[in-house]
C-alpha cells in the first residue's frame, strides 16, 4: 500500500475542506518534488484529484446551503470557456506533453502569486468593503464583468498549472463581494466553482495522457476522509494560523521552481 500517497492525499484534503485552498497549490508541488512525477502528469492527475475531493466537500456545503449560485454562474461564464481555450492551446502547441520546464516555471509563478494573495486577503477584503460603501452604484455595475474576467483568469491558470481556484479565487471573491459572501459561503462557493472547471480541464489532460490513474486512486483514498473532516470544521478553522503557514510553504516552493 502506498502510504505516503495516502497521507499526502489526507493532508491536502483536510486543508481543502477547512479553507477551500491548498489543493493544487500543495498537491502538484508534492507530486513533482517529492514523488518525482513529471510536471504535465502531476497537473493532470491533480486536476482529477481536486475534482473528486471538491465534489465531496461541495456536497457538504450544498447540504448546509453555503453556496452562492448566482456568483457561481458568473464565474463559470469566464472559467469554462477559458479552460477550453487553454486546452486547445496546450494540444496545438504540444506543451501539454513536452514542455515540462515551462510548466514548472508557470507553476512556480502561480504559487508565488497565490502566497501573496493569501497574505493580502484581509487588505483586499477591506478595500472591497470601502469601495462598496463609498461608490456602491459604480462598484455593483462592475461586479458582473469583473467576476466573469476573474473566472477566465482562474480557468487559464487552473488548466495550465492546476493551481489558482482556491486561494486566488477566494481573494478575488472577497474583493468583488465584500458583504455578500460570509466565510462559510465563500469557501462553499469557491469549492463548487472548481468542480466543473477541474473536471473539464482534467478531461482534456486525460486525453493528452497526463493522468496517472493508479497514483490518483491512492491520493483519493486519503483525501476523501480528509475533506469530510475539514469541511465539518471549516467554520472553526484557525485561519490566522493556517493561511500564513500555507503562504510560507508556497513561497519557498515557488521560489525553488522558478529558480530551478
Short mmCIF file of N, CA, C and O in Angstrom, two decimals, residues 25-73:
data_model
loop_
_atom_site.label_atom_id
_atom_site.label_comp_id
_atom_site.label_asym_id
_atom_site.label_seq_id
_atom_site.Cartn_x
_atom_site.Cartn_y
_atom_site.Cartn_z
N UNK A 25 -2.34 23.91 -5.12
CA UNK A 25 -1.18 24.67 -4.68
C UNK A 25 -0.21 23.82 -3.89
O UNK A 25 1.00 24.07 -3.90
N UNK A 26 -0.70 22.80 -3.21
CA UNK A 26 0.18 21.91 -2.46
C UNK A 26 0.39 20.57 -3.16
O UNK A 26 1.50 20.04 -3.18
N UNK A 27 -0.67 20.01 -3.72
CA UNK A 27 -0.56 18.67 -4.28
C UNK A 27 0.36 18.59 -5.48
O UNK A 27 1.19 17.67 -5.58
N UNK A 28 0.25 19.53 -6.42
CA UNK A 28 1.10 19.46 -7.61
C UNK A 28 2.58 19.56 -7.25
O UNK A 28 3.38 18.74 -7.73
N UNK A 29 3.01 20.52 -6.39
CA UNK A 29 4.43 20.52 -5.99
C UNK A 29 4.84 19.24 -5.25
O UNK A 29 5.97 18.77 -5.41
N UNK A 30 3.94 18.67 -4.43
CA UNK A 30 4.25 17.43 -3.74
C UNK A 30 4.52 16.31 -4.75
O UNK A 30 5.50 15.55 -4.63
N UNK A 31 3.67 16.22 -5.76
CA UNK A 31 3.84 15.17 -6.77
C UNK A 31 5.14 15.35 -7.53
O UNK A 31 5.84 14.37 -7.83
N UNK A 32 5.49 16.60 -7.85
CA UNK A 32 6.69 16.86 -8.66
C UNK A 32 7.96 16.72 -7.82
O UNK A 32 8.90 16.01 -8.20
N UNK A 33 7.99 17.39 -6.67
CA UNK A 33 9.23 17.48 -5.89
C UNK A 33 9.48 16.28 -4.99
O UNK A 33 10.64 15.88 -4.80
N UNK A 34 8.43 15.69 -4.43
CA UNK A 34 8.62 14.58 -3.50
C UNK A 34 8.45 13.21 -4.16
O UNK A 34 9.14 12.26 -3.81
N UNK A 35 7.52 13.11 -5.11
CA UNK A 35 7.24 11.81 -5.71
C UNK A 35 7.85 11.65 -7.09
O UNK A 35 7.75 10.59 -7.70
N UNK A 36 8.46 12.71 -7.63
CA UNK A 36 9.15 12.62 -8.91
C UNK A 36 8.25 12.45 -10.12
O UNK A 36 8.68 11.93 -11.16
N UNK A 37 7.00 12.92 -10.02
CA UNK A 37 6.07 12.82 -11.15
C UNK A 37 6.38 13.92 -12.16
O UNK A 37 6.69 15.05 -11.78
N UNK A 38 6.31 13.61 -13.44
CA UNK A 38 6.54 14.63 -14.47
C UNK A 38 5.52 15.75 -14.32
O UNK A 38 4.35 15.50 -14.00
N UNK A 39 5.94 17.02 -14.52
CA UNK A 39 5.03 18.15 -14.29
C UNK A 39 3.69 18.05 -15.01
O UNK A 39 2.64 18.32 -14.42
N UNK A 40 3.70 17.68 -16.30
CA UNK A 40 2.44 17.59 -17.03
C UNK A 40 1.53 16.52 -16.42
O UNK A 40 0.32 16.72 -16.27
N UNK A 41 2.10 15.38 -16.04
CA UNK A 41 1.32 14.31 -15.42
C UNK A 41 0.84 14.73 -14.04
O UNK A 41 -0.27 14.37 -13.62
N UNK A 42 1.65 15.51 -13.32
CA UNK A 42 1.25 15.99 -12.00
C UNK A 42 0.05 16.93 -12.11
O UNK A 42 -0.89 16.86 -11.31
N UNK A 43 0.08 17.81 -13.10
CA UNK A 43 -1.04 18.74 -13.31
C UNK A 43 -2.31 17.96 -13.64
O UNK A 43 -3.38 18.18 -13.06
N UNK A 44 -2.24 17.03 -14.59
CA UNK A 44 -3.41 16.27 -14.99
C UNK A 44 -3.97 15.42 -13.87
O UNK A 44 -5.19 15.37 -13.65
N UNK A 45 -3.09 14.75 -13.13
CA UNK A 45 -3.53 13.90 -12.02
C UNK A 45 -4.14 14.75 -10.91
O UNK A 45 -5.17 14.40 -10.32
N UNK A 46 -3.51 15.89 -10.63
CA UNK A 46 -4.02 16.75 -9.56
C UNK A 46 -5.37 17.35 -9.92
O UNK A 46 -6.20 17.58 -9.03
N UNK A 47 -5.61 17.62 -11.18
CA UNK A 47 -6.92 18.16 -11.58
C UNK A 47 -8.03 17.18 -11.23
O UNK A 47 -9.08 17.58 -10.73
N UNK A 48 -7.81 15.89 -11.48
CA UNK A 48 -8.83 14.90 -11.14
C UNK A 48 -8.89 14.67 -9.63
O UNK A 48 -9.96 14.43 -9.08
N UNK A 49 -7.74 14.79 -8.97
CA UNK A 49 -7.73 14.72 -7.51
C UNK A 49 -8.57 15.86 -6.93
O UNK A 49 -9.41 15.66 -6.05
N UNK A 50 -8.36 17.07 -7.46
CA UNK A 50 -9.11 18.23 -6.98
C UNK A 50 -10.59 18.09 -7.28
O UNK A 50 -11.44 18.41 -6.44
N UNK A 51 -10.91 17.62 -8.48
CA UNK A 51 -12.32 17.48 -8.86
C UNK A 51 -13.05 16.54 -7.91
O UNK A 51 -14.14 16.86 -7.41
N UNK A 52 -12.46 15.39 -7.65
CA UNK A 52 -13.11 14.40 -6.79
C UNK A 52 -13.19 14.87 -5.36
O UNK A 52 -14.23 14.75 -4.69
N UNK A 53 -12.09 15.44 -4.87
CA UNK A 53 -12.05 15.93 -3.50
C UNK A 53 -13.08 17.03 -3.29
O UNK A 53 -13.82 17.04 -2.28
N UNK A 54 -13.17 17.94 -4.23
CA UNK A 54 -14.08 19.07 -4.06
C UNK A 54 -15.54 18.68 -4.30
O UNK A 54 -16.45 19.35 -3.81
N UNK A 55 -15.77 17.59 -5.02
CA UNK A 55 -17.14 17.08 -5.12
C UNK A 55 -17.65 16.67 -3.74
O UNK A 55 -18.80 16.93 -3.37
N UNK A 56 -16.77 16.03 -2.97
CA UNK A 56 -17.15 15.61 -1.63
C UNK A 56 -17.41 16.83 -0.74
O UNK A 56 -18.45 16.93 -0.08
N UNK A 57 -16.47 17.78 -0.74
CA UNK A 57 -16.66 18.98 0.06
C UNK A 57 -17.84 19.81 -0.41
O UNK A 57 -18.59 20.36 0.40
N UNK A 58 -18.03 19.88 -1.73
CA UNK A 58 -19.14 20.66 -2.28
C UNK A 58 -20.49 20.09 -1.89
O UNK A 58 -21.45 20.84 -1.66
N UNK A 59 -20.58 18.76 -1.79
CA UNK A 59 -21.84 18.13 -1.36
C UNK A 59 -22.21 18.55 0.04
O UNK A 59 -23.38 18.85 0.34
N UNK A 60 -21.21 18.61 0.91
CA UNK A 60 -21.48 19.03 2.29
C UNK A 60 -21.90 20.50 2.34
O UNK A 60 -22.82 20.86 3.08
N UNK A 61 -21.22 21.34 1.58
CA UNK A 61 -21.57 22.76 1.58
C UNK A 61 -22.95 22.99 0.98
O UNK A 61 -23.69 23.88 1.40
N UNK A 62 -23.32 22.18 -0.02
CA UNK A 62 -24.66 22.28 -0.60
C UNK A 62 -25.71 21.92 0.45
O UNK A 62 -26.75 22.60 0.55
N UNK A 63 -25.45 20.88 1.22
CA UNK A 63 -26.39 20.48 2.26
C UNK A 63 -26.54 21.56 3.32
O UNK A 63 -27.63 21.74 3.90
N UNK A 64 -25.47 22.33 3.54
CA UNK A 64 -25.50 23.41 4.54
C UNK A 64 -25.93 24.74 3.92
O UNK A 64 -25.96 25.77 4.60
N UNK A 65 -26.26 24.73 2.62
CA UNK A 65 -26.70 25.92 1.89
C UNK A 65 -25.68 27.06 1.96
O UNK A 65 -26.05 28.23 2.04
N UNK A 66 -24.42 26.71 1.90
CA UNK A 66 -23.36 27.72 1.96
C UNK A 66 -22.73 27.91 0.58
O UNK A 66 -21.51 27.91 0.42
N UNK A 67 -23.59 28.05 -0.45
CA UNK A 67 -23.15 28.25 -1.83
C UNK A 67 -23.96 29.39 -2.44
O UNK A 67 -25.18 29.42 -2.29
N UNK A 68 -23.29 30.32 -3.11
CA UNK A 68 -23.98 31.40 -3.82
C UNK A 68 -24.01 31.04 -5.30
O UNK A 68 -23.02 31.21 -6.02
N UNK A 69 -25.15 30.58 -5.79
CA UNK A 69 -25.25 30.06 -7.15
C UNK A 69 -25.17 31.17 -8.20
O UNK A 69 -24.69 30.95 -9.32
N UNK A 70 -25.62 32.37 -7.87
CA UNK A 70 -25.54 33.46 -8.85
C UNK A 70 -24.08 33.84 -9.11
O UNK A 70 -23.68 34.03 -10.27
N UNK A 71 -23.30 33.92 -8.06
CA UNK A 71 -21.87 34.21 -8.22
C UNK A 71 -21.20 33.08 -9.00
O UNK A 71 -20.35 33.32 -9.86
N UNK A 72 -21.58 31.84 -8.71
CA UNK A 72 -21.01 30.70 -9.42
C UNK A 72 -21.25 30.78 -10.92
O UNK A 72 -20.34 30.55 -11.72
N UNK A 73 -22.48 31.10 -11.31
CA UNK A 73 -22.78 31.18 -12.75
C UNK A 73 -21.92 32.23 -13.43
O UNK A 73 -21.48 32.03 -14.58
#
